[in-house]
């Protein structure tokens, strides 16, 4: 018999309005935990107010389906974390403390992205461990949250890339970026949001993800597929 844990603890500075939304999200979880009939859940949804409704528009018979999109399993809509909120400071900012030993990494990250836009970009780390020394039970990862989406990084993935580099010192293990040379002999790099720009903003592709990128901006130009900058 052994117990496994997914742990995280981090602070996030948010606005007073965002802190109130975090409390409403906790209330929403409590309402859903009653397992009431759709009519009762809809009344609970209505009680959460217009600010909550704006972020999680009513959908479905229970009206909670937009909120339930935070969770992989709608039958178990739990954040699996505790959220402590300090009093607002002189600037109206609130320090939120997210912590738990069975932490809901994915739903919490999704909630932060939607409910705490002033804190973006941000991120947090998490760990997984066991109270017995079993192989494969220890690891963790990091989450990077931006307005555009969420990037998930795990120690397993980091180790896999490191081993690939050790076995094959060649480049390209972190994906590749697309570049094009202008008639003036300058190089610009493609990103899916703004088009051509600096290397720092380039979209990193893997496999055949870049197959739909077009058109080329200059006559007689050709895309250059270059190894992505190495991280870690």
Tab-separated table of C-alpha atoms in Angstrom:
chain	number	residue	atom	x	y	z
A	1	UNK	CA	0.000	0.000	0.000
A	2	UNK	CA	1.354	3.395	-0.954
A	3	UNK	CA	0.034	6.920	-1.337
A	4	UNK	CA	0.901	9.134	-4.282
A	5	UNK	CA	0.725	12.912	-4.243
A	6	UNK	CA	0.632	15.734	-6.749
A	7	UNK	CA	1.765	18.832	-4.874
A	8	UNK	CA	1.980	22.507	-5.684
A	9	UNK	CA	2.206	25.752	-3.739
A	10	UNK	CA	2.591	29.188	-5.292
A	11	UNK	CA	1.542	32.828	-4.987
A	12	UNK	CA	-0.146	34.908	-7.653
A	13	UNK	CA	-0.863	38.647	-7.497
A	14	UNK	CA	-4.353	39.369	-8.852
A	15	UNK	CA	-6.879	42.198	-8.818
A	16	UNK	CA	-9.604	42.355	-6.190
A	17	UNK	CA	-12.162	41.515	-8.883
A	18	UNK	CA	-10.157	38.473	-9.962
A	19	UNK	CA	-9.830	37.355	-6.339
A	20	UNK	CA	-13.616	37.566	-6.031
A	21	UNK	CA	-13.910	35.413	-9.164
A	22	UNK	CA	-11.670	32.763	-7.608
A	23	UNK	CA	-14.037	32.615	-4.647
A	24	UNK	CA	-16.995	32.322	-7.022
A	25	UNK	CA	-15.248	29.428	-8.776
A	26	UNK	CA	-14.932	27.674	-5.421
A	27	UNK	CA	-18.633	28.296	-4.799
A	28	UNK	CA	-19.444	26.871	-8.218
A	29	UNK	CA	-17.554	23.691	-7.327
A	30	UNK	CA	-19.538	23.451	-4.077
A	31	UNK	CA	-22.824	23.854	-5.967
A	32	UNK	CA	-21.861	21.137	-8.445
A	33	UNK	CA	-20.795	18.882	-5.569
A	34	UNK	CA	-24.427	18.711	-4.412
A	35	UNK	CA	-25.204	16.555	-7.491
A	36	UNK	CA	-28.553	18.289	-7.691
A	37	UNK	CA	-31.025	18.128	-10.526
A	38	UNK	CA	-30.391	20.404	-13.482
A	39	UNK	CA	-33.125	22.789	-12.315
A	40	UNK	CA	-31.477	23.176	-8.901
A	41	UNK	CA	-28.023	23.590	-10.430
A	42	UNK	CA	-29.382	26.267	-12.762
A	43	UNK	CA	-30.658	28.205	-9.735
A	44	UNK	CA	-27.210	27.875	-8.164
A	45	UNK	CA	-25.617	29.127	-11.354
A	46	UNK	CA	-27.902	32.170	-11.371
A	47	UNK	CA	-26.862	32.978	-7.785
A	48	UNK	CA	-23.211	33.417	-8.828
A	49	UNK	CA	-23.906	36.751	-10.492
A	50	UNK	CA	-23.228	38.545	-13.744
A	51	UNK	CA	-19.418	38.654	-13.467
A	52	UNK	CA	-19.280	34.855	-13.251
A	53	UNK	CA	-21.813	34.547	-16.069
A	54	UNK	CA	-19.671	36.768	-18.304
A	55	UNK	CA	-16.628	34.506	-17.916
A	56	UNK	CA	-18.581	31.248	-17.965
A	57	UNK	CA	-21.675	31.856	-20.125
A	58	UNK	CA	-24.722	29.671	-19.412
A	59	UNK	CA	-24.718	26.477	-21.439
A	60	UNK	CA	-26.613	23.224	-21.088
A	61	UNK	CA	-29.543	22.301	-18.889
A	62	UNK	CA	-27.577	22.974	-15.697
A	63	UNK	CA	-26.116	26.199	-17.203
A	64	UNK	CA	-22.689	25.129	-15.856
A	65	UNK	CA	-21.196	23.504	-18.959
A	66	UNK	CA	-18.871	26.449	-19.782
A	67	UNK	CA	-17.442	26.175	-16.266
A	68	UNK	CA	-17.261	22.391	-16.505
A	69	UNK	CA	-14.944	22.753	-19.508
A	70	UNK	CA	-12.213	23.379	-16.913
A	71	UNK	CA	-12.361	19.701	-15.972
A	72	UNK	CA	-11.537	16.521	-17.858
A	73	UNK	CA	-14.212	14.567	-16.026
A	74	UNK	CA	-17.463	16.460	-15.543
A	75	UNK	CA	-18.488	13.908	-12.924
A	76	UNK	CA	-15.652	15.082	-10.672
A	77	UNK	CA	-15.411	18.885	-11.038
A	78	UNK	CA	-12.881	19.628	-8.312
A	79	UNK	CA	-10.003	22.121	-8.284
A	80	UNK	CA	-8.186	19.940	-5.742
A	81	UNK	CA	-6.460	22.916	-4.198
A	82	UNK	CA	-6.985	25.491	-1.501
A	83	UNK	CA	-6.894	29.193	-2.384
A	84	UNK	CA	-5.936	31.675	0.330
A	85	UNK	CA	-6.596	35.350	-0.375
A	86	UNK	CA	-4.940	38.231	1.463
A	87	UNK	CA	-6.625	41.584	2.003
A	88	UNK	CA	-6.235	43.993	-0.944
A	89	UNK	CA	-3.148	46.208	-0.780
A	90	UNK	CA	-3.098	49.972	-1.356
A	91	UNK	CA	-3.204	49.357	-5.112
A	92	UNK	CA	-6.203	47.044	-4.923
A	93	UNK	CA	-4.079	43.960	-5.568
A	94	UNK	CA	-4.614	40.674	-3.744
A	95	UNK	CA	-2.012	37.997	-3.089
A	96	UNK	CA	-3.564	34.605	-3.826
A	97	UNK	CA	-1.949	31.467	-2.417
A	98	UNK	CA	-2.718	28.254	-4.306
A	99	UNK	CA	-1.665	25.076	-2.500
A	100	UNK	CA	-2.543	21.420	-2.123
A	101	UNK	CA	-1.110	17.922	-1.850
A	102	UNK	CA	-3.478	16.448	-4.451
A	103	UNK	CA	-3.325	19.466	-6.716
A	104	UNK	CA	-5.536	19.844	-9.779
A	105	UNK	CA	-2.810	21.092	-12.110
A	106	UNK	CA	-4.927	21.272	-15.267
A	107	UNK	CA	-8.161	22.795	-13.919
A	108	UNK	CA	-6.285	25.350	-11.831
A	109	UNK	CA	-4.170	26.416	-14.814
A	110	UNK	CA	-7.299	26.769	-16.962
A	111	UNK	CA	-9.072	28.748	-14.235
A	112	UNK	CA	-6.142	31.149	-13.844
A	113	UNK	CA	-6.027	31.778	-17.585
A	114	UNK	CA	-9.718	32.699	-17.680
A	115	UNK	CA	-10.249	34.352	-14.289
A	116	UNK	CA	-6.923	36.138	-13.684
A	117	UNK	CA	-5.916	37.900	-16.931
A	118	UNK	CA	-3.992	40.639	-15.107
A	119	UNK	CA	-1.521	38.024	-13.816
A	120	UNK	CA	-0.616	36.732	-17.288
A	121	UNK	CA	1.869	35.586	-18.367
A	122	UNK	CA	2.558	33.463	-15.314
A	123	UNK	CA	3.237	29.891	-14.376
A	124	UNK	CA	3.825	27.438	-11.585
A	125	UNK	CA	5.670	24.223	-10.834
A	126	UNK	CA	4.310	21.021	-9.387
A	127	UNK	CA	5.706	17.766	-8.049
A	128	UNK	CA	4.571	14.163	-7.938
A	129	UNK	CA	5.858	11.827	-5.269
A	130	UNK	CA	5.043	8.783	-3.189
A	131	UNK	CA	5.398	7.862	0.471
A	132	UNK	CA	7.244	4.712	-0.590
A	133	UNK	CA	10.407	4.594	-2.671
A	134	UNK	CA	8.942	3.149	-5.838
A	135	UNK	CA	10.594	3.541	-9.215
A	136	UNK	CA	8.792	5.911	-11.547
A	137	UNK	CA	6.721	7.580	-8.807
A	138	UNK	CA	8.769	10.784	-8.617
A	139	UNK	CA	8.699	13.702	-10.986
A	140	UNK	CA	6.825	16.883	-11.675
A	141	UNK	CA	6.627	19.662	-14.148
A	142	UNK	CA	5.807	23.260	-14.904
A	143	UNK	CA	2.912	25.125	-16.467
A	144	UNK	CA	3.269	28.333	-18.482
A	145	UNK	CA	0.021	30.288	-18.813
A	146	UNK	CA	-0.470	33.073	-21.354
A	147	UNK	CA	-3.470	34.750	-22.944
A	148	UNK	CA	-2.863	32.583	-26.028
A	149	UNK	CA	-2.883	29.247	-24.237
A	150	UNK	CA	-1.187	26.922	-21.770
A	151	UNK	CA	2.123	25.093	-22.235
A	152	UNK	CA	2.690	21.935	-20.220
A	153	UNK	CA	6.185	20.733	-19.327
A	154	UNK	CA	7.030	17.574	-17.400
A	155	UNK	CA	10.237	16.201	-15.943
A	156	UNK	CA	9.625	13.080	-18.045
A	157	UNK	CA	9.661	15.175	-21.209
A	158	UNK	CA	12.741	17.078	-20.075
A	159	UNK	CA	14.556	13.798	-19.365
A	160	UNK	CA	13.509	12.333	-22.724
A	161	UNK	CA	14.889	15.339	-24.611
A	162	UNK	CA	18.108	15.238	-22.601
A	163	UNK	CA	18.595	11.558	-23.408
A	164	UNK	CA	17.941	12.195	-27.103
A	165	UNK	CA	20.608	14.881	-27.068
A	166	UNK	CA	23.012	12.513	-25.338
A	167	UNK	CA	22.390	9.777	-27.904
A	168	UNK	CA	22.386	12.139	-30.883
A	169	UNK	CA	24.189	15.456	-30.358
A	170	UNK	CA	22.605	16.788	-33.551
A	171	UNK	CA	20.190	19.693	-33.488
A	172	UNK	CA	16.416	19.777	-33.768
A	173	UNK	CA	15.311	17.891	-30.652
A	174	UNK	CA	13.284	20.919	-29.527
A	175	UNK	CA	11.524	21.295	-32.879
A	176	UNK	CA	12.233	23.835	-35.580
A	177	UNK	CA	11.309	27.328	-36.700
A	178	UNK	CA	10.544	28.605	-40.179
A	179	UNK	CA	12.605	31.462	-41.564
A	180	UNK	CA	12.718	33.290	-44.859
A	181	UNK	CA	15.397	35.536	-46.354
A	182	UNK	CA	14.245	38.883	-47.748
A	183	UNK	CA	15.620	40.443	-50.966
A	184	UNK	CA	17.710	42.675	-48.694
A	185	UNK	CA	19.306	39.511	-47.245
A	186	UNK	CA	17.610	39.880	-43.861
A	187	UNK	CA	16.100	36.846	-42.140
A	188	UNK	CA	12.616	36.917	-40.603
A	189	UNK	CA	10.978	34.155	-38.584
A	190	UNK	CA	7.396	32.951	-38.799
A	191	UNK	CA	4.951	33.029	-35.910
A	192	UNK	CA	1.349	31.899	-36.209
A	193	UNK	CA	-0.071	35.021	-34.573
A	194	UNK	CA	1.599	37.930	-36.360
A	195	UNK	CA	3.349	36.404	-39.361
A	196	UNK	CA	6.999	37.268	-39.850
A	197	UNK	CA	9.004	38.747	-37.008
A	198	UNK	CA	11.892	38.254	-34.625
A	199	UNK	CA	13.344	34.889	-33.619
A	200	UNK	CA	12.183	35.484	-30.040
A	201	UNK	CA	8.545	35.329	-31.178
A	202	UNK	CA	8.877	32.455	-33.657
A	203	UNK	CA	6.455	29.537	-33.466
A	204	UNK	CA	8.199	26.241	-32.726
A	205	UNK	CA	6.958	23.377	-34.930
A	206	UNK	CA	7.286	19.627	-34.528
A	207	UNK	CA	6.592	16.873	-37.015
A	208	UNK	CA	4.466	18.136	-39.887
A	209	UNK	CA	2.807	20.978	-37.936
A	210	UNK	CA	4.159	23.601	-40.369
A	211	UNK	CA	2.603	21.974	-43.435
A	212	UNK	CA	-0.131	24.604	-43.708
A	213	UNK	CA	2.085	27.674	-43.406
A	214	UNK	CA	1.849	29.842	-46.531
A	215	UNK	CA	2.231	31.894	-48.580
A	216	UNK	CA	5.848	32.892	-48.938
A	217	UNK	CA	6.189	36.658	-48.668
A	218	UNK	CA	8.803	37.234	-51.371
A	219	UNK	CA	9.048	36.131	-54.992
A	220	UNK	CA	11.411	33.189	-55.477
A	221	UNK	CA	11.757	32.810	-51.701
A	222	UNK	CA	11.860	29.475	-49.901
A	223	UNK	CA	11.207	28.570	-46.295
A	224	UNK	CA	14.231	27.596	-44.221
A	225	UNK	CA	13.554	25.057	-41.467
A	226	UNK	CA	16.018	25.810	-38.677
A	227	UNK	CA	16.476	24.037	-35.324
A	228	UNK	CA	14.556	25.795	-32.565
A	229	UNK	CA	16.648	27.573	-29.932
A	230	UNK	CA	17.683	25.081	-27.311
A	231	UNK	CA	16.199	25.400	-23.820
A	232	UNK	CA	17.272	23.423	-20.796
